Amino acid sequence: MNCCEKQEYTIDNEQLARFAKAMGHPSRIAILSFLANLDSCYFGDIHNELPIAKATVSQHLKELKDAGLITGTIEAPKVKYCIHRENWAKAQAYFNTFFASLKEKDLCCE
Amino acid sequence: MNCCEKQEYTIDNEQLARFAKAMGHPSRIAILSFLANLDSCYFGDIHNELPIAKATVSQHLKELKDAGLITGTIEAPKVKYCIHRENWAKAQAYFNTFFASLKEKDLCCE
DNA sequence: GATAATGTTCGTAATTTTGCGAACAACGAA
DNA sequence: TTCGTTGTTCGCAAAATTACGAACATTATC
């Protein structure tokens, strides 16, 4: 399904808000961009990309993982983070459906 | 421009995070949905739709306004809120571009 | 086994967010 | 003018977020 096909999604407002909240911080957007562009997927490289302490990076990664947008696996002694593709697609569809729901004709405003 | 055309947007991570943050709360998603579906655009009706105090609703509306997703105008004695269509489209494009940036081939993960 | 490298967790502090009731401001109507 | 309606702002409290360094755990390597 590409982004122009009709979507049957019934948006779960709670879920959409959870995705949005996870994306609501510049560092986390940067992390997601980094992973989406496949520059690397190891903690160390993510950390190097950001001007914040590793404890903080770890915390942001945890939040993204809790929101379901990424996965984390141990590849000793490193930790590999990846975009959670299934949920990524779900988030994409949710946002897309949400924004597309805006009606053209506006009887109230304007 | 529909959602399938190539987009030349250079995403501003800060701006995207700001949009996401504003959307990162169920009540604010509900407000945006309400306005997008043109059910009404007056404060009172928005308030009736939500199980929270009017002071809190007013606060959420302020945040959405600060993020640029809605506008607020006084129509005494009521206040009318509307989707800020220009910024709405901008946010839509930002999210769309962001999610679409995920590479298909993944050399690192999976 | 000792050491180095890699991340997570803990404890703490500062700030922000969320939410409420009460007080207040602005305006239309009686 | 007075009153009722409509929302905003204020003051406060509780909770969550953000960030850091230090301590800790794990594993690879010497």
GROMACS .gro file of C-alpha atoms (C1' of nucleotides) in nm:
model
  280
    1MET     CA    1   0.000   0.000   0.000
    2ASN     CA    2   0.146   0.329  -0.098
    3CYS     CA    3   0.055   0.655   0.063
    4CYS     CA    4  -0.216   0.746  -0.188
    5GLU     CA    5  -0.437   0.443  -0.159
    6LYS     CA    6  -0.746   0.451   0.052
    7GLN     CA    7  -0.676   0.356   0.404
    8GLU     CA    8  -0.905   0.164   0.630
    9TYR     CA    9  -0.720   0.259   0.940
   10THR     CA   10  -0.927   0.368   1.230
   11ILE     CA   11  -0.690   0.595   1.407
   12ASP     CA   12  -0.630   0.524   1.768
   13ASN     CA   13  -0.580   0.869   1.914
   14GLU     CA   14  -0.386   0.732   2.207
   15GLN     CA   15  -0.149   0.546   1.981
   16LEU     CA   16  -0.103   0.841   1.751
   17ALA     CA   17  -0.029   1.065   2.046
   18ARG     CA   18   0.223   0.811   2.175
   19PHE     CA   19   0.405   0.807   1.843
   20ALA     CA   20   0.397   1.186   1.828
   21LYS     CA   21   0.522   1.221   2.182
   22ALA     CA   22   0.815   0.992   2.111
   23MET     CA   23   0.901   1.208   1.813
   24GLY     CA   24   0.858   1.527   2.012
   25HIS     CA   25   1.222   1.590   2.087
   26PRO     CA   26   1.497   1.704   1.848
   27SER     CA   27   1.743   1.442   1.972
   28ARG     CA   28   1.496   1.164   1.913
   29ILE     CA   29   1.416   1.292   1.566
   30ALA     CA   30   1.789   1.296   1.501
   31ILE     CA   31   1.823   0.939   1.623
   32LEU     CA   32   1.537   0.820   1.406
   33SER     CA   33   1.679   0.999   1.103
   34PHE     CA   34   2.017   0.848   1.167
   35LEU     CA   35   1.871   0.499   1.185
   36ALA     CA   36   1.633   0.550   0.894
   37ASN     CA   37   1.921   0.655   0.674
   38LEU     CA   38   2.116   0.349   0.778
   39ASP     CA   39   2.424   0.546   0.860
   40SER     CA   40   2.486   0.295   1.130
   41CYS     CA   41   2.289   0.123   1.399
   42TYR     CA   42   2.524   0.097   1.691
   43PHE     CA   43   2.488   0.290   2.008
   44GLY     CA   44   2.836   0.435   1.989
   45ASP     CA   45   2.780   0.590   1.650
   46ILE     CA   46   2.446   0.730   1.755
   47HIS     CA   47   2.611   0.877   2.061
   48ASN     CA   48   2.888   1.032   1.852
   49GLU     CA   49   2.628   1.199   1.637
   50LEU     CA   50   2.470   1.377   1.929
   51PRO     CA   51   2.604   1.645   2.165
   52ILE     CA   52   2.465   1.480   2.476
   53ALA     CA   53   2.587   1.236   2.738
   54LYS     CA   54   2.557   0.867   2.671
   55ALA     CA   55   2.325   0.818   2.966
   56THR     CA   56   2.088   1.063   2.803
   57VAL     CA   57   2.118   0.896   2.464
   58SER     CA   58   2.040   0.564   2.627
   59GLN     CA   59   1.732   0.719   2.784
   60HIS     CA   60   1.607   0.857   2.453
   61LEU     CA   61   1.662   0.519   2.290
   62LYS     CA   62   1.461   0.356   2.562
   63GLU     CA   63   1.172   0.591   2.498
   64LEU     CA   64   1.179   0.526   2.127
   65LYS     CA   65   1.185   0.155   2.200
   66ASP     CA   66   0.894   0.183   2.444
   67ALA     CA   67   0.697   0.373   2.180
   68GLY     CA   68   0.766   0.088   1.941
   69LEU     CA   69   0.953   0.289   1.681
   70ILE     CA   70   1.282   0.107   1.718
   71THR     CA   71   1.418  -0.223   1.839
   72GLY     CA   72   1.732  -0.290   2.037
   73THR     CA   73   1.942  -0.604   2.032
   74ILE     CA   74   2.261  -0.691   2.205
   75GLU     CA   75   2.553  -0.784   1.982
   76ALA     CA   76   2.811  -0.805   2.249
   77PRO     CA   77   2.982  -0.593   2.336
   78LYS     CA   78   2.777  -0.353   2.128
   79VAL     CA   79   2.407  -0.280   2.110
   80LYS     CA   80   2.235  -0.256   1.777
   81TYR     CA   81   1.930  -0.036   1.724
   82CYS     CA   82   1.701  -0.063   1.426
   83ILE     CA   83   1.387   0.101   1.298
   84HIS     CA   84   1.089  -0.115   1.383
   85ARG     CA   85   0.961  -0.131   1.027
   86GLU     CA   86   0.618  -0.264   1.102
   87ASN     CA   87   0.541   0.005   1.357
   88TRP     CA   88   0.715   0.264   1.145
   89ALA     CA   89   0.468   0.189   0.866
   90LYS     CA   90   0.188   0.199   1.115
   91ALA     CA   91   0.296   0.538   1.244
   92GLN     CA   92   0.333   0.664   0.889
   93ALA     CA   93  -0.019   0.553   0.808
   94TYR     CA   94  -0.157   0.702   1.126
   95PHE     CA   95  -0.005   1.044   1.065
   96ASN     CA   96  -0.100   1.034   0.701
   97THR     CA   97  -0.459   0.946   0.775
   98PHE     CA   98  -0.474   1.205   1.046
   99PHE     CA   99  -0.351   1.491   0.830
  100ALA     CA  100  -0.562   1.380   0.536
  101SER     CA  101  -0.875   1.398   0.746
  102LEU     CA  102  -0.885   1.775   0.718
  103LYS     CA  103  -1.196   1.871   0.525
  104GLU     CA  104  -1.160   2.100   0.228
  105LYS     CA  105  -1.479   2.294   0.266
  106ASP     CA  106  -1.485   2.481   0.587
  107LEU     CA  107  -1.822   2.611   0.693
  108CYS     CA  108  -1.703   2.734   1.026
  109CYS     CA  109  -1.365   2.894   0.975
  110GLU     CA  110  -1.260   3.148   0.720
  111MET     CA  111   0.107   1.881  -0.446
  112ASN     CA  112  -0.042   1.557  -0.331
  113CYS     CA  113   0.130   1.319  -0.097
  114CYS     CA  114   0.284   1.103  -0.371
  115GLU     CA  115   0.476   1.367  -0.557
  116LYS     CA  116   0.844   1.413  -0.498
  117GLN     CA  117   0.910   1.656  -0.226
  118GLU     CA  118   1.195   1.896  -0.209
  119TYR     CA  119   1.148   1.972   0.157
  120THR     CA  120   1.457   1.984   0.364
  121ILE     CA  121   1.323   1.880   0.696
  122ASP     CA  122   1.397   2.104   0.987
  123ASN     CA  123   1.435   1.860   1.273
  124GLU     CA  124   1.355   2.124   1.529
  125GLN     CA  125   1.034   2.217   1.353
  126LEU     CA  126   0.930   1.858   1.305
  127ALA     CA  127   0.993   1.788   1.672
  128ARG     CA  128   0.787   2.093   1.764
  129PHE     CA  129   0.493   1.971   1.558
  130ALA     CA  130   0.528   1.623   1.702
  131LYS     CA  131   0.548   1.753   2.055
  132ALA     CA  132   0.231   1.954   2.009
  133MET     CA  133   0.059   1.639   1.885
  134GLY     CA  134   0.202   1.434   2.167
  135HIS     CA  135  -0.102   1.438   2.391
  136PRO     CA  136  -0.435   1.258   2.346
  137SER     CA  137  -0.638   1.568   2.431
  138ARG     CA  138  -0.456   1.774   2.172
  139ILE     CA  139  -0.502   1.505   1.909
  140ALA     CA  140  -0.871   1.505   1.997
  141ILE     CA  141  -0.887   1.881   1.961
  142LEU     CA  142  -0.716   1.873   1.624
  143SER     CA  143  -0.944   1.595   1.503
  144PHE     CA  144  -1.245   1.788   1.619
  145LEU     CA  145  -1.134   2.098   1.432
  146ALA     CA  146  -1.020   1.909   1.123
  147ASN     CA  147  -1.359   1.746   1.096
  148LEU     CA  148  -1.526   2.082   1.127
  149ASP     CA  149  -1.761   1.966   1.394
  150SER     CA  150  -1.739   2.314   1.533
  151CYS     CA  151  -1.472   2.565   1.606
  152TYR     CA  152  -1.581   2.732   1.925
  153PHE     CA  153  -1.411   2.688   2.254
  154GLY     CA  154  -1.728   2.580   2.430
  155ASP     CA  155  -1.789   2.291   2.194
  156ILE     CA  156  -1.429   2.180   2.216
  157HIS     CA  157  -1.454   2.189   2.590
  158ASN     CA  158  -1.775   1.986   2.588
  159GLU     CA  159  -1.602   1.722   2.383
  160LEU     CA  160  -1.330   1.670   2.641
  161PRO     CA  161  -1.342   1.539   2.999
  162ILE     CA  162  -1.113   1.809   3.133
  163ALA     CA  163  -1.147   2.150   3.294
  164LYS     CA  164  -1.178   2.453   3.072
  165ALA     CA  165  -0.857   2.599   3.208
  166THR     CA  166  -0.678   2.290   3.086
  167VAL     CA  167  -0.848   2.300   2.748
  168SER     CA  168  -0.743   2.662   2.713
  169GLN     CA  169  -0.387   2.562   2.791
  170HIS     CA  170  -0.383   2.287   2.529
  171LEU     CA  171  -0.525   2.527   2.274
  172LYS     CA  172  -0.250   2.773   2.355
  173GLU     CA  173   0.012   2.509   2.292
  174LEU     CA  174  -0.140   2.412   1.961
  175LYS     CA  175  -0.150   2.778   1.867
  176ASP     CA  176   0.211   2.830   1.972
  177ALA     CA  177   0.310   2.531   1.760
  178GLY     CA  178   0.133   2.693   1.469
  179LEU     CA  179  -0.119   2.417   1.409
  180ILE     CA  180  -0.425   2.626   1.486
  181THR     CA  181  -0.533   2.987   1.497
  182GLY     CA  182  -0.754   3.157   1.749
  183THR     CA  183  -0.976   3.459   1.691
  184ILE     CA  184  -1.214   3.637   1.914
  185GLU     CA  185  -1.573   3.651   1.798
  186ALA     CA  186  -1.714   3.807   2.103
  187PRO     CA  187  -1.823   3.670   2.331
  188LYS     CA  188  -1.689   3.345   2.185
  189VAL     CA  189  -1.349   3.240   2.064
  190LYS     CA  190  -1.313   3.060   1.736
  191TYR     CA  191  -1.033   2.815   1.673
  192CYS     CA  192  -0.936   2.692   1.330
  193ILE     CA  193  -0.680   2.462   1.176
  194HIS     CA  194  -0.392   2.668   1.042
  195ARG     CA  195  -0.409   2.520   0.694
  196GLU     CA  196  -0.075   2.642   0.570
  197ASN     CA  197   0.114   2.501   0.865
  198TRP     CA  198  -0.104   2.192   0.866
  199ALA     CA  199   0.015   2.119   0.512
  200LYS     CA  200   0.368   2.194   0.616
  201ALA     CA  201   0.345   1.951   0.907
  202GLN     CA  202   0.189   1.692   0.682
  203ALA     CA  203   0.474   1.727   0.434
  204TYR     CA  204   0.734   1.714   0.709
  205PHE     CA  205   0.600   1.394   0.860
  206ASN     CA  206   0.550   1.241   0.520
  207THR     CA  207   0.902   1.321   0.410
  208PHE     CA  208   1.039   1.201   0.737
  209PHE     CA  209   0.870   0.862   0.726
  210ALA     CA  210   0.944   0.818   0.357
  211SER     CA  211   1.314   0.865   0.422
  212LEU     CA  212   1.346   0.511   0.553
  213LYS     CA  213   1.568   0.315   0.316
  214GLU     CA  214   1.442  -0.013   0.180
  215LYS     CA  215   1.768  -0.201   0.176
  216ASP     CA  216   1.911  -0.234   0.516
  217LEU     CA  217   2.273  -0.335   0.533
  218CYS     CA  218   2.297  -0.296   0.904
  219CYS     CA  219   1.981  -0.432   1.055
  220GLU     CA  220   1.806  -0.758   0.989
  221DG     C1'  221   4.230  -1.361   3.574
  222DA     C1'  222   4.305  -0.865   3.462
  223DT     C1'  223   4.192  -0.502   3.161
  224DA     C1'  224   3.958  -0.228   2.817
  225DA     C1'  225   3.543  -0.122   2.564
  226DT     C1'  226   3.050  -0.076   2.542
  227DG     C1'  227   2.609   0.058   2.728
  228DT     C1'  228   2.268   0.051   3.106
  229DT     C1'  229   2.109   0.181   3.545
  230DC     C1'  230   2.107   0.471   3.957
  231DG     C1'  231   2.070   0.886   4.201
  232DT     C1'  232   2.003   1.353   4.166
  233DA     C1'  233   1.874   1.818   4.009
  234DA     C1'  234   1.644   2.147   3.724
  235DT     C1'  235   1.281   2.227   3.425
  236DT     C1'  236   0.856   2.141   3.196
  237DT     C1'  237   0.409   1.949   3.164
  238DT     C1'  238  -0.045   1.856   3.311
  239DG     C1'  239  -0.440   1.971   3.563
  240DC     C1'  240  -0.749   2.216   3.861
  241DG     C1'  241  -1.030   2.585   4.091
  242DA     C1'  242  -1.076   3.056   4.163
  243DA     C1'  243  -1.033   3.502   4.009
  244DC     C1'  244  -1.049   3.796   3.636
  245DA     C1'  245  -1.158   4.029   3.177
  246DA     C1'  246  -1.455   4.120   2.786
  247DC     C1'  247  -1.868   4.155   2.587
  248DG     C1'  248  -2.386   4.116   2.484
  249DA     C1'  249  -2.834   4.150   2.670
  250DA     C1'  250  -3.186   4.282   2.995
  251DT     C1'  251  -2.588   4.973   3.472
  252DT     C1'  252  -2.617   4.517   3.604
  253DC     C1'  253  -2.603   4.052   3.499
  254DG     C1'  254  -2.490   3.629   3.262
  255DT     C1'  255  -2.196   3.406   2.927
  256DT     C1'  256  -1.755   3.300   2.750
  257DG     C1'  257  -1.269   3.209   2.796
  258DT     C1'  258  -0.819   3.342   2.977
  259DT     C1'  259  -0.496   3.397   3.336
  260DC     C1'  260  -0.315   3.308   3.799
  261DG     C1'  261  -0.146   3.029   4.163
  262DC     C1'  262  -0.059   2.606   4.303
  263DA     C1'  263   0.049   2.100   4.324
  264DA     C1'  264   0.177   1.665   4.137
  265DA     C1'  265   0.400   1.421   3.797
  266DA     C1'  266   0.689   1.364   3.401
  267DT     C1'  267   1.084   1.502   3.125
  268DT     C1'  268   1.554   1.607   3.037
  269DA     C1'  269   2.022   1.577   3.152
  270DC     C1'  270   2.439   1.447   3.383
  271DG     C1'  271   2.818   1.184   3.623
  272DA     C1'  272   2.922   0.787   3.869
  273DA     C1'  273   2.870   0.323   3.940
  274DC     C1'  274   2.771  -0.103   3.749
  275DA     C1'  275   2.729  -0.513   3.427
  276DT     C1'  276   2.880  -0.759   3.032
  277DT     C1'  277   3.185  -0.934   2.712
  278DA     C1'  278   3.626  -0.946   2.425
  279DT     C1'  279   4.088  -0.952   2.447
  280DC     C1'  280   4.544  -0.980   2.637
   0.00000   0.00000   0.00000
